[in-house]
Amino acid sequence: MGKPQVLLLGKIDHAHSTWNALSEVADLIEPKSTNRADFIKECQSGALDNVLVAYRTFGSVEITGVWDEELISALPKSLRFCTHNGAGYDQVDVHACSARKPPIRVSNVPTAVDDATADTAVFLIIGALRGFNTSMLAAREGKWRGAPAPPLGHDPEGKVLGVLGMGGIGRNMKKKTDALGMKCIYHNRRPLSDELSGGAKYVSFDELLAQSDVLSLNLPLNKNTHHIISTAEFAKMKKGVVIVNTARGAVMDEDALVKALESGQVFSCGLDVYEEEPKIHPGLVANPHVMLLPHMGTWTVETQTAMEEWCIGNVRAAVETGELKSPVPEQEGLEG
Ligand SMILES: NC(=O)c1ccc[n+]([C@@H]2O[C@H](COP(=O)([O-])OP(=O)(O)OC[C@H]3O[C@@H](n4cnc5c(N)ncnc54)[C@H](O)[C@@H]3O)[C@@H](O)[C@H]2O)c1
């Protein structure tokens, strides 16, 4: 029997030698298609019938579209593993991957993303609290701080940071904001051990909304978390709260956020992610006080390299052992 095939969906930008070394154990191939309709036809033609593992990037959605039921049912039966190069895997319908016969096992890249994404969140927390965006814009226009000067901002010291989703990134951010003198509380589906929580206090969802001076969203996007923050939740928050989102745009209702900013219920926000990327809600773009980054969370040489290395590690483990190194939690105990 020949070597199994590994299909590259997207690009390797950094870890070239680790990727090339996979050719010892697998044939590395790429699709001919450049759009979803052609990719589905390519799958149906039998051209990819020996593929065991697909390595996919966030950007490969341009080639295949999202991994929904339609795509998953068109994929070759030989395909048993999807190694996703990212922490968030909302582009992949894991339920449909599990339900397919035989199932497709999915892995993501946790941990390697933590520092860079938490750094981004800390930047957004400080920028939104201090209102730095207005004066940064004015300085570039030759208007110094602007006229009138922007309102005074707020110090992070002593403020309550509420983390919704205390996973790898949330916990990393907690450590970093300790140094700023913030007090961390969090809500998760379950409380963490004392060691993992690092002294952050577990509170209910409603307590988190009511007590946070800065609310940071750090939970995955899925059908349970879509618009978990919307009009009713903003109404339960302290007046003048700051919202930071480095998770996924659609965990928050952007229309409701814009209204809460306009009413002053929300003082400011710092966002890295949006509901309809690359589109940004016009109500946010028009607001000079808010901090907006175009999904830059892991945009560093070190982190992008580490993510590729990790994801390739999943490919190698799948080929050599039939197991993934970091399977997604939804597939724990999956048979078949
Ligand atoms: N901006 C970026 O570039 C960037 C980079 C990396 C990750 N992300 C996003 O950040 C998210 C978090 O990443 P992570 O590595 O910390 O993930 P993680 O899996 O380590 O942590 C997520 C946490 O959210 C909790 N959670 C899940 N559903 C919840 C719910 N309904 N209520 C409360 N808590 C819930 C989980 O229990 C877990 O503790 C990812 O899913 C991804 O979408 C964005």
mmCIF file of C-alpha atoms and ligand atoms in Angstrom:
data_model
loop_
_atom_site.group_PDB
_atom_site.id
_atom_site.type_symbol
_atom_site.label_atom_id
_atom_site.label_comp_id
_atom_site.label_asym_id
_atom_site.label_seq_id
_atom_site.Cartn_x
_atom_site.Cartn_y
_atom_site.Cartn_z
ATOM 1 C CA MET A 1 0.000 0.000 0.000
ATOM 2 C CA GLY A 2 1.196 3.538 -0.804
ATOM 3 C CA LYS A 3 1.528 6.313 1.699
ATOM 4 C CA PRO A 4 -1.676 8.035 2.840
ATOM 5 C CA GLN A 5 -2.367 11.443 1.377
ATOM 6 C CA VAL A 6 -2.516 14.710 3.315
ATOM 7 C CA LEU A 7 -4.486 17.510 1.681
ATOM 8 C CA LEU A 8 -3.314 21.067 2.316
ATOM 9 C CA LEU A 9 -6.249 23.497 2.381
ATOM 10 C CA GLY A 10 -4.664 26.933 2.657
ATOM 11 C CA LYS A 11 -0.973 27.772 2.951
ATOM 12 C CA ILE A 12 2.020 26.994 5.110
ATOM 13 C CA ASP A 13 3.757 30.332 5.685
ATOM 14 C CA HIS A 14 6.426 29.531 8.287
ATOM 15 C CA ALA A 15 6.909 25.902 9.299
ATOM 16 C CA HIS A 16 8.064 24.793 5.845
ATOM 17 C CA SER A 17 10.667 22.258 6.981
ATOM 18 C CA THR A 18 8.277 20.571 9.445
ATOM 19 C CA TRP A 19 5.619 20.399 6.732
ATOM 20 C CA ASN A 20 8.054 19.039 4.132
ATOM 21 C CA ALA A 21 9.288 16.430 6.628
ATOM 22 C CA LEU A 22 5.764 14.981 6.621
ATOM 23 C CA SER A 23 6.538 13.643 3.151
ATOM 24 C CA GLU A 24 8.457 10.816 4.917
ATOM 25 C CA VAL A 25 5.110 9.436 6.045
ATOM 26 C CA ALA A 26 2.536 10.847 3.622
ATOM 27 C CA ASP A 27 2.034 12.213 0.125
ATOM 28 C CA LEU A 28 1.362 15.920 0.423
ATOM 29 C CA ILE A 29 -1.178 17.189 -2.077
ATOM 30 C CA GLU A 30 -3.170 20.350 -2.763
ATOM 31 C CA PRO A 31 -6.568 20.815 -4.394
ATOM 32 C CA LYS A 32 -6.786 22.145 -7.947
ATOM 33 C CA SER A 33 -9.938 24.112 -7.110
ATOM 34 C CA THR A 34 -10.029 27.709 -5.978
ATOM 35 C CA ASN A 35 -13.715 27.962 -5.031
ATOM 36 C CA ARG A 36 -16.311 25.890 -3.172
ATOM 37 C CA ALA A 37 -18.346 24.723 -6.187
ATOM 38 C CA ASP A 38 -15.226 23.428 -7.948
ATOM 39 C CA PHE A 39 -13.885 21.896 -4.740
ATOM 40 C CA ILE A 40 -17.084 19.905 -4.229
ATOM 41 C CA LYS A 41 -16.852 18.715 -7.860
ATOM 42 C CA GLU A 42 -13.211 17.782 -7.321
ATOM 43 C CA CYS A 43 -14.224 15.704 -4.298
ATOM 44 C CA GLN A 44 -17.022 14.043 -6.250
ATOM 45 C CA SER A 45 -14.674 13.249 -9.172
ATOM 46 C CA GLY A 46 -12.730 10.823 -6.971
ATOM 47 C CA ALA A 47 -9.506 12.852 -7.364
ATOM 48 C CA LEU A 48 -9.119 13.103 -3.565
ATOM 49 C CA ASP A 49 -10.131 9.532 -2.754
ATOM 50 C CA ASN A 50 -6.893 8.634 -0.969
ATOM 51 C CA VAL A 51 -6.824 11.615 1.354
ATOM 52 C CA LEU A 52 -6.625 10.614 5.021
ATOM 53 C CA VAL A 53 -6.019 14.022 6.629
ATOM 54 C CA ALA A 54 -6.981 17.567 5.643
ATOM 55 C CA TYR A 55 -4.880 20.390 7.118
ATOM 56 C CA ARG A 56 -7.000 23.534 6.987
ATOM 57 C CA THR A 57 -6.387 27.202 7.716
ATOM 58 C CA PHE A 58 -8.890 29.943 8.588
ATOM 59 C CA GLY A 59 -8.284 31.456 5.122
ATOM 60 C CA SER A 60 -9.034 28.177 3.322
ATOM 61 C CA VAL A 61 -12.702 29.084 3.656
ATOM 62 C CA GLU A 62 -12.063 30.970 0.381
ATOM 63 C CA ILE A 63 -11.461 27.602 -1.320
ATOM 64 C CA THR A 64 -13.974 25.298 0.365
ATOM 65 C CA GLY A 65 -16.447 27.549 2.147
ATOM 66 C CA VAL A 66 -17.345 26.535 5.695
ATOM 67 C CA TRP A 67 -17.284 22.867 6.639
ATOM 68 C CA ASP A 68 -21.052 22.438 6.808
ATOM 69 C CA GLU A 69 -23.147 19.334 6.147
ATOM 70 C CA GLU A 70 -23.076 19.861 2.372
ATOM 71 C CA LEU A 71 -19.288 19.995 2.227
ATOM 72 C CA ILE A 72 -18.770 17.248 4.787
ATOM 73 C CA SER A 73 -21.013 14.846 2.866
ATOM 74 C CA ALA A 74 -19.059 15.557 -0.348
ATOM 75 C CA LEU A 75 -15.656 14.867 1.245
ATOM 76 C CA PRO A 76 -14.012 11.540 0.367
ATOM 77 C CA LYS A 77 -14.847 8.627 2.676
ATOM 78 C CA SER A 78 -11.098 8.076 3.126
ATOM 79 C CA LEU A 79 -10.842 11.428 4.948
ATOM 80 C CA ARG A 80 -10.790 10.683 8.671
ATOM 81 C CA PHE A 81 -9.069 13.743 10.173
ATOM 82 C CA CYS A 82 -9.448 17.506 9.887
ATOM 83 C CA THR A 83 -6.606 19.380 11.557
ATOM 84 C CA HIS A 84 -7.652 23.017 11.891
ATOM 85 C CA ASN A 85 -4.946 25.640 12.312
ATOM 86 C CA GLY A 86 -6.674 27.873 14.860
ATOM 87 C CA ALA A 87 -8.060 27.840 18.379
ATOM 88 C CA GLY A 88 -11.614 28.676 17.292
ATOM 89 C CA TYR A 89 -13.155 26.117 14.945
ATOM 90 C CA ASP A 90 -16.585 27.637 14.364
ATOM 91 C CA GLN A 91 -15.972 27.272 10.589
ATOM 92 C CA VAL A 92 -16.250 23.489 11.065
ATOM 93 C CA ASP A 93 -19.550 21.808 11.970
ATOM 94 C CA VAL A 94 -18.092 19.331 14.442
ATOM 95 C CA HIS A 95 -21.479 17.701 14.985
ATOM 96 C CA ALA A 96 -21.747 16.917 11.248
ATOM 97 C CA CYS A 97 -18.146 15.606 11.262
ATOM 98 C CA SER A 98 -19.028 13.262 14.160
ATOM 99 C CA ALA A 99 -22.279 12.127 12.514
ATOM 100 C CA ARG A 100 -20.685 11.247 9.162
ATOM 101 C CA LYS A 101 -20.006 7.577 8.575
ATOM 102 C CA PRO A 102 -17.111 7.058 9.050
ATOM 103 C CA PRO A 103 -16.692 10.124 11.287
ATOM 104 C CA ILE A 104 -14.129 12.859 10.693
ATOM 105 C CA ARG A 105 -12.042 13.656 13.768
ATOM 106 C CA VAL A 106 -11.271 17.330 14.254
ATOM 107 C CA SER A 107 -8.381 18.988 16.087
ATOM 108 C CA ASN A 108 -7.673 22.630 16.847
ATOM 109 C CA VAL A 109 -4.670 24.591 18.117
ATOM 110 C CA PRO A 110 -5.089 25.566 21.755
ATOM 111 C CA THR A 111 -2.337 26.980 24.034
ATOM 112 C CA ALA A 112 -0.041 28.262 21.247
ATOM 113 C CA VAL A 113 -2.462 31.168 20.723
ATOM 114 C CA ASP A 114 -2.787 32.184 24.372
ATOM 115 C CA ASP A 115 -0.051 34.790 24.811
ATOM 116 C CA ALA A 116 -0.589 36.725 21.598
ATOM 117 C CA THR A 117 -4.380 36.796 21.940
ATOM 118 C CA ALA A 118 -4.248 37.748 25.628
ATOM 119 C CA ASP A 119 -1.739 40.512 24.773
ATOM 120 C CA THR A 120 -4.227 41.792 22.196
ATOM 121 C CA ALA A 121 -7.004 41.775 24.805
ATOM 122 C CA VAL A 122 -4.829 43.715 27.275
ATOM 123 C CA PHE A 123 -4.039 46.291 24.573
ATOM 124 C CA LEU A 124 -7.772 46.675 23.890
ATOM 125 C CA ILE A 125 -8.633 46.920 27.610
ATOM 126 C CA ILE A 126 -6.141 49.733 28.168
ATOM 127 C CA GLY A 127 -6.993 51.486 24.909
ATOM 128 C CA ALA A 128 -10.747 51.366 25.543
ATOM 129 C CA LEU A 129 -10.488 52.424 29.212
ATOM 130 C CA ARG A 130 -8.172 55.310 28.394
ATOM 131 C CA GLY A 131 -10.034 56.362 25.235
ATOM 132 C CA PHE A 132 -6.779 56.414 23.298
ATOM 133 C CA ASN A 133 -8.290 56.017 19.841
ATOM 134 C CA THR A 134 -9.714 59.565 19.596
ATOM 135 C CA SER A 135 -6.393 61.224 20.391
ATOM 136 C CA MET A 136 -4.425 58.804 18.188
ATOM 137 C CA LEU A 137 -6.637 59.826 15.246
ATOM 138 C CA ALA A 138 -6.328 63.551 16.109
ATOM 139 C CA ALA A 139 -2.515 63.355 16.389
ATOM 140 C CA ARG A 140 -2.261 61.897 12.887
ATOM 141 C CA GLU A 141 -4.420 64.693 11.536
ATOM 142 C CA GLY A 142 -2.037 67.273 13.020
ATOM 143 C CA LYS A 143 -4.595 68.255 15.688
ATOM 144 C CA TRP A 144 -2.621 67.162 18.767
ATOM 145 C CA ARG A 145 -5.193 65.703 21.214
ATOM 146 C CA GLY A 146 -8.061 67.133 19.160
ATOM 147 C CA ALA A 147 -10.309 70.121 19.915
ATOM 148 C CA PRO A 148 -12.044 69.709 22.234
ATOM 149 C CA ALA A 149 -9.590 67.346 23.948
ATOM 150 C CA PRO A 150 -11.055 63.880 24.560
ATOM 151 C CA PRO A 151 -12.753 63.172 27.896
ATOM 152 C CA LEU A 152 -10.475 61.790 30.621
ATOM 153 C CA GLY A 153 -10.136 58.031 30.540
ATOM 154 C CA HIS A 154 -10.039 55.518 33.387
ATOM 155 C CA ASP A 155 -7.213 53.568 35.037
ATOM 156 C CA PRO A 156 -7.331 49.766 35.031
ATOM 157 C CA GLU A 157 -6.107 49.672 38.649
ATOM 158 C CA GLY A 158 -8.795 48.442 41.016
ATOM 159 C CA LYS A 159 -11.319 47.752 38.239
ATOM 160 C CA VAL A 160 -13.176 44.451 38.093
ATOM 161 C CA LEU A 161 -12.322 42.426 34.994
ATOM 162 C CA GLY A 162 -15.046 39.896 34.203
ATOM 163 C CA VAL A 163 -13.966 37.031 31.962
ATOM 164 C CA LEU A 164 -16.680 35.118 30.141
ATOM 165 C CA GLY A 165 -15.015 31.819 29.132
ATOM 166 C CA MET A 166 -12.024 31.193 31.403
ATOM 167 C CA GLY A 167 -10.020 28.930 29.084
ATOM 168 C CA GLY A 168 -6.438 29.200 27.886
ATOM 169 C CA ILE A 169 -6.700 32.811 26.726
ATOM 170 C CA GLY A 170 -8.877 33.986 29.635
ATOM 171 C CA ARG A 171 -6.473 32.530 32.194
ATOM 172 C CA ASN A 172 -3.440 34.021 30.440
ATOM 173 C CA MET A 173 -5.166 37.410 30.337
ATOM 174 C CA LYS A 174 -5.959 37.147 34.050
ATOM 175 C CA LYS A 175 -2.242 36.822 34.857
ATOM 176 C CA LYS A 176 -1.395 39.810 32.666
ATOM 177 C CA THR A 177 -4.109 42.040 34.109
ATOM 178 C CA ASP A 178 -3.035 41.136 37.675
ATOM 179 C CA ALA A 179 0.031 43.244 36.895
ATOM 180 C CA LEU A 180 -2.285 46.163 36.067
ATOM 181 C CA GLY A 181 -4.001 45.857 39.448
ATOM 182 C CA MET A 182 -7.305 44.569 38.062
ATOM 183 C CA LYS A 183 -9.492 42.190 40.097
ATOM 184 C CA CYS A 184 -10.595 39.189 38.084
ATOM 185 C CA ILE A 185 -13.938 37.368 38.283
ATOM 186 C CA TYR A 186 -15.096 34.808 35.725
ATOM 187 C CA HIS A 187 -17.960 32.705 34.505
ATOM 188 C CA ASN A 188 -17.545 29.335 32.823
ATOM 189 C CA ARG A 189 -19.885 26.397 32.427
ATOM 190 C CA ARG A 190 -18.103 24.917 35.469
ATOM 191 C CA PRO A 191 -15.873 26.493 38.148
ATOM 192 C CA LEU A 192 -12.151 25.787 37.706
ATOM 193 C CA SER A 193 -9.806 24.273 40.272
ATOM 194 C CA ASP A 194 -8.052 26.830 42.506
ATOM 195 C CA GLU A 195 -4.821 26.146 40.659
ATOM 196 C CA LEU A 196 -6.335 26.915 37.251
ATOM 197 C CA SER A 197 -8.396 29.908 38.348
ATOM 198 C CA GLY A 198 -5.281 31.531 39.845
ATOM 199 C CA GLY A 199 -7.373 33.310 42.466
ATOM 200 C CA ALA A 200 -10.081 34.615 40.114
ATOM 201 C CA LYS A 201 -13.535 34.319 41.693
ATOM 202 C CA TYR A 202 -16.202 32.172 40.025
ATOM 203 C CA VAL A 203 -19.549 33.970 39.672
ATOM 204 C CA SER A 204 -22.854 33.246 37.920
ATOM 205 C CA PHE A 205 -23.491 34.687 34.448
ATOM 206 C CA ASP A 206 -25.780 37.404 35.856
ATOM 207 C CA GLU A 207 -23.282 38.279 38.614
ATOM 208 C CA LEU A 208 -20.577 38.600 35.975
ATOM 209 C CA LEU A 209 -22.740 41.037 34.012
ATOM 210 C CA ALA A 210 -23.652 43.045 37.118
ATOM 211 C CA GLN A 211 -20.172 43.269 38.688
ATOM 212 C CA SER A 212 -17.744 43.773 35.782
ATOM 213 C CA ASP A 213 -16.184 47.160 35.045
ATOM 214 C CA VAL A 214 -14.558 45.545 32.005
ATOM 215 C CA LEU A 215 -16.191 42.485 30.450
ATOM 216 C CA SER A 216 -13.962 40.339 28.245
ATOM 217 C CA LEU A 217 -15.465 37.709 25.942
ATOM 218 C CA ASN A 218 -13.237 34.626 25.673
ATOM 219 C CA LEU A 219 -15.594 31.771 24.891
ATOM 220 C CA PRO A 220 -15.971 29.792 21.650
ATOM 221 C CA LEU A 221 -18.694 30.594 19.119
ATOM 222 C CA ASN A 222 -21.245 27.817 18.748
ATOM 223 C CA LYS A 223 -25.015 27.514 18.745
ATOM 224 C CA ASN A 224 -25.131 27.939 22.545
ATOM 225 C CA THR A 225 -23.001 31.078 22.622
ATOM 226 C CA HIS A 226 -24.317 32.943 19.540
ATOM 227 C CA HIS A 227 -25.426 36.443 20.738
ATOM 228 C CA ILE A 228 -24.880 35.428 24.355
ATOM 229 C CA ILE A 229 -24.424 39.179 24.910
ATOM 230 C CA SER A 230 -27.361 41.191 23.553
ATOM 231 C CA THR A 231 -29.829 43.907 24.627
ATOM 232 C CA ALA A 232 -31.054 42.141 27.783
ATOM 233 C CA GLU A 233 -27.487 41.437 28.931
ATOM 234 C CA PHE A 234 -26.302 45.030 28.345
ATOM 235 C CA ALA A 235 -29.226 46.182 30.513
ATOM 236 C CA LYS A 236 -27.908 44.040 33.402
ATOM 237 C CA MET A 237 -24.415 45.589 33.264
ATOM 238 C CA LYS A 238 -23.006 48.552 35.205
ATOM 239 C CA LYS A 239 -23.536 51.853 33.421
ATOM 240 C CA GLY A 240 -20.270 52.800 31.732
ATOM 241 C CA VAL A 241 -18.952 49.232 31.357
ATOM 242 C CA VAL A 242 -16.149 48.515 28.861
ATOM 243 C CA ILE A 243 -16.566 45.501 26.562
ATOM 244 C CA VAL A 244 -13.620 43.666 25.005
ATOM 245 C CA ASN A 245 -14.069 40.899 22.457
ATOM 246 C CA THR A 246 -11.175 38.831 21.110
ATOM 247 C CA ALA A 247 -13.266 35.626 20.764
ATOM 248 C CA ARG A 248 -15.650 35.717 17.793
ATOM 249 C CA GLY A 249 -17.861 38.577 16.622
ATOM 250 C CA ALA A 250 -21.145 36.679 16.739
ATOM 251 C CA VAL A 251 -20.953 35.855 20.468
ATOM 252 C CA MET A 252 -22.184 39.450 20.810
ATOM 253 C CA ASP A 253 -25.081 41.165 19.039
ATOM 254 C CA GLU A 254 -23.295 44.056 17.286
ATOM 255 C CA ASP A 255 -26.495 46.065 16.702
ATOM 256 C CA ALA A 256 -27.236 45.875 20.421
ATOM 257 C CA LEU A 257 -23.637 46.914 21.226
ATOM 258 C CA VAL A 258 -23.881 49.982 18.996
ATOM 259 C CA LYS A 259 -27.146 51.000 20.712
ATOM 260 C CA ALA A 260 -25.600 50.455 24.163
ATOM 261 C CA LEU A 261 -22.633 52.654 23.157
ATOM 262 C CA GLU A 262 -24.981 55.353 21.876
ATOM 263 C CA SER A 263 -27.002 55.356 25.107
ATOM 264 C CA GLY A 264 -23.855 55.499 27.272
ATOM 265 C CA GLN A 265 -24.663 52.165 28.931
ATOM 266 C CA VAL A 266 -21.352 51.007 27.436
ATOM 267 C CA PHE A 267 -18.525 53.552 27.870
ATOM 268 C CA SER A 268 -16.321 52.033 25.189
ATOM 269 C CA CYS A 269 -15.277 48.775 23.612
ATOM 270 C CA GLY A 270 -12.194 47.102 22.207
ATOM 271 C CA LEU A 271 -12.843 44.613 19.430
ATOM 272 C CA ASP A 272 -10.658 42.282 17.401
ATOM 273 C CA VAL A 273 -13.500 40.252 15.886
ATOM 274 C CA TYR A 274 -16.781 41.089 14.138
ATOM 275 C CA GLU A 275 -20.021 39.396 13.180
ATOM 276 C CA GLU A 276 -19.439 39.661 9.420
ATOM 277 C CA GLU A 277 -15.690 39.866 8.926
ATOM 278 C CA PRO A 278 -14.182 41.623 7.056
ATOM 279 C CA LYS A 279 -17.161 43.998 7.358
ATOM 280 C CA ILE A 280 -17.276 46.156 10.498
ATOM 281 C CA HIS A 281 -20.611 47.554 11.711
ATOM 282 C CA PRO A 282 -20.890 51.183 10.440
ATOM 283 C CA GLY A 283 -21.991 52.274 13.936
ATOM 284 C CA LEU A 284 -18.616 51.091 15.262
ATOM 285 C CA VAL A 285 -16.545 52.550 12.432
ATOM 286 C CA ALA A 286 -18.236 55.934 12.919
ATOM 287 C CA ASN A 287 -17.505 55.966 16.666
ATOM 288 C CA PRO A 288 -14.019 57.472 17.232
ATOM 289 C CA HIS A 289 -13.850 56.358 20.881
ATOM 290 C CA VAL A 290 -13.827 52.619 20.305
ATOM 291 C CA MET A 291 -10.741 50.496 19.660
ATOM 292 C CA LEU A 292 -11.052 48.365 16.523
ATOM 293 C CA LEU A 293 -8.494 45.831 15.327
ATOM 294 C CA PRO A 294 -9.001 43.761 12.172
ATOM 295 C CA HIS A 295 -8.621 40.274 13.731
ATOM 296 C CA MET A 296 -4.956 40.637 14.709
ATOM 297 C CA GLY A 297 -5.060 38.353 17.788
ATOM 298 C CA THR A 298 -2.411 35.853 16.695
ATOM 299 C CA TRP A 299 -0.754 38.031 14.046
ATOM 300 C CA THR A 300 2.862 37.573 15.115
ATOM 301 C CA VAL A 301 5.709 35.619 13.543
ATOM 302 C CA GLU A 302 6.272 33.597 16.722
ATOM 303 C CA THR A 303 2.635 32.661 17.253
ATOM 304 C CA GLN A 304 1.812 31.930 13.614
ATOM 305 C CA THR A 305 4.887 29.694 13.468
ATOM 306 C CA ALA A 306 3.968 27.914 16.704
ATOM 307 C CA MET A 307 0.395 27.388 15.453
ATOM 308 C CA GLU A 308 1.570 25.824 12.194
ATOM 309 C CA GLU A 309 4.029 23.583 14.063
ATOM 310 C CA TRP A 310 1.243 22.471 16.418
ATOM 311 C CA CYS A 311 -1.205 21.798 13.603
ATOM 312 C CA ILE A 312 1.380 19.828 11.624
ATOM 313 C CA GLY A 313 1.986 17.847 14.848
ATOM 314 C CA ASN A 314 -1.664 16.848 14.695
ATOM 315 C CA VAL A 315 -1.265 15.697 11.080
ATOM 316 C CA ARG A 316 1.778 13.595 11.958
ATOM 317 C CA ALA A 317 0.060 12.064 14.994
ATOM 318 C CA ALA A 318 -3.003 11.205 12.879
ATOM 319 C CA VAL A 319 -0.892 9.515 10.180
ATOM 320 C CA GLU A 320 1.478 7.705 12.547
ATOM 321 C CA THR A 321 -0.827 6.749 15.417
ATOM 322 C CA GLY A 322 -4.396 7.223 14.183
ATOM 323 C CA GLU A 323 -4.958 9.691 17.058
ATOM 324 C CA LEU A 324 -4.951 13.483 17.166
ATOM 325 C CA LYS A 325 -2.744 15.387 19.612
ATOM 326 C CA SER A 326 -5.382 18.007 20.471
ATOM 327 C CA PRO A 327 -8.841 16.693 19.510
ATOM 328 C CA VAL A 328 -11.731 19.115 20.042
ATOM 329 C CA PRO A 329 -13.595 18.457 23.320
ATOM 330 C CA GLU A 330 -16.966 17.808 21.602
ATOM 331 C CA GLN A 331 -15.555 14.577 20.134
ATOM 332 C CA GLU A 332 -14.344 13.096 23.413
ATOM 333 C CA GLY A 333 -15.291 9.406 23.420
ATOM 334 C CA LEU A 334 -16.314 9.433 19.727
ATOM 335 C CA GLU A 335 -16.491 5.871 18.370
ATOM 336 C CA GLY A 336 -15.646 4.746 14.867
HETATM 337 N N1 LIG B 1 -8.832 37.056 18.052
HETATM 338 C C1 LIG B 1 -8.110 36.028 17.694
HETATM 339 O O1 LIG B 1 -7.263 36.091 16.827
HETATM 340 C C2 LIG B 1 -8.323 34.710 18.400
HETATM 341 C C3 LIG B 1 -7.218 33.883 18.638
HETATM 342 C C4 LIG B 1 -7.409 32.682 19.316
HETATM 343 C C5 LIG B 1 -8.672 32.328 19.757
HETATM 344 N N2 LIG B 1 -9.736 33.149 19.498
HETATM 345 C C6 LIG B 1 -11.081 32.798 19.982
HETATM 346 O O2 LIG B 1 -11.026 32.737 21.404
HETATM 347 C C7 LIG B 1 -11.818 31.635 21.837
HETATM 348 C C8 LIG B 1 -11.273 31.135 23.156
HETATM 349 O O3 LIG B 1 -10.015 30.545 22.938
HETATM 350 P P1 LIG B 1 -9.299 29.635 24.039
HETATM 351 O O4 LIG B 1 -8.086 29.075 23.387
HETATM 352 O O5 LIG B 1 -9.173 30.377 25.305
HETATM 353 O O6 LIG B 1 -10.398 28.483 24.187
HETATM 354 P P2 LIG B 1 -10.593 27.474 25.405
HETATM 355 O O7 LIG B 1 -11.367 26.323 24.848
HETATM 356 O O8 LIG B 1 -9.294 27.226 26.087
HETATM 357 O O9 LIG B 1 -11.511 28.299 26.406
HETATM 358 C C9 LIG B 1 -12.846 28.603 26.172
HETATM 359 C C10 LIG B 1 -13.560 28.620 27.507
HETATM 360 O O10 LIG B 1 -14.925 29.009 27.301
HETATM 361 C C11 LIG B 1 -15.734 28.213 28.143
HETATM 362 N N3 LIG B 1 -17.111 28.181 27.624
HETATM 363 C C12 LIG B 1 -17.593 27.506 26.564
HETATM 364 N N4 LIG B 1 -18.918 27.733 26.434
HETATM 365 C C13 LIG B 1 -19.263 28.568 27.436
HETATM 366 C C14 LIG B 1 -20.481 29.162 27.839
HETATM 367 N N5 LIG B 1 -21.611 28.918 27.170
HETATM 368 N N6 LIG B 1 -20.477 29.955 28.926
HETATM 369 C C15 LIG B 1 -19.343 30.192 29.605
HETATM 370 N N7 LIG B 1 -18.145 29.661 29.273
HETATM 371 C C16 LIG B 1 -18.109 28.860 28.194
HETATM 372 C C17 LIG B 1 -15.061 26.847 28.133
HETATM 373 O O11 LIG B 1 -15.448 26.078 29.242
HETATM 374 C C18 LIG B 1 -13.591 27.245 28.198
HETATM 375 O O12 LIG B 1 -13.163 27.387 29.531
HETATM 376 C C19 LIG B 1 -11.685 30.609 20.698
HETATM 377 O O13 LIG B 1 -12.815 29.757 20.649
HETATM 378 C C20 LIG B 1 -11.556 31.450 19.466
HETATM 379 O O14 LIG B 1 -12.798 31.598 18.826
HETATM 380 C C21 LIG B 1 -9.574 34.326 18.827
#
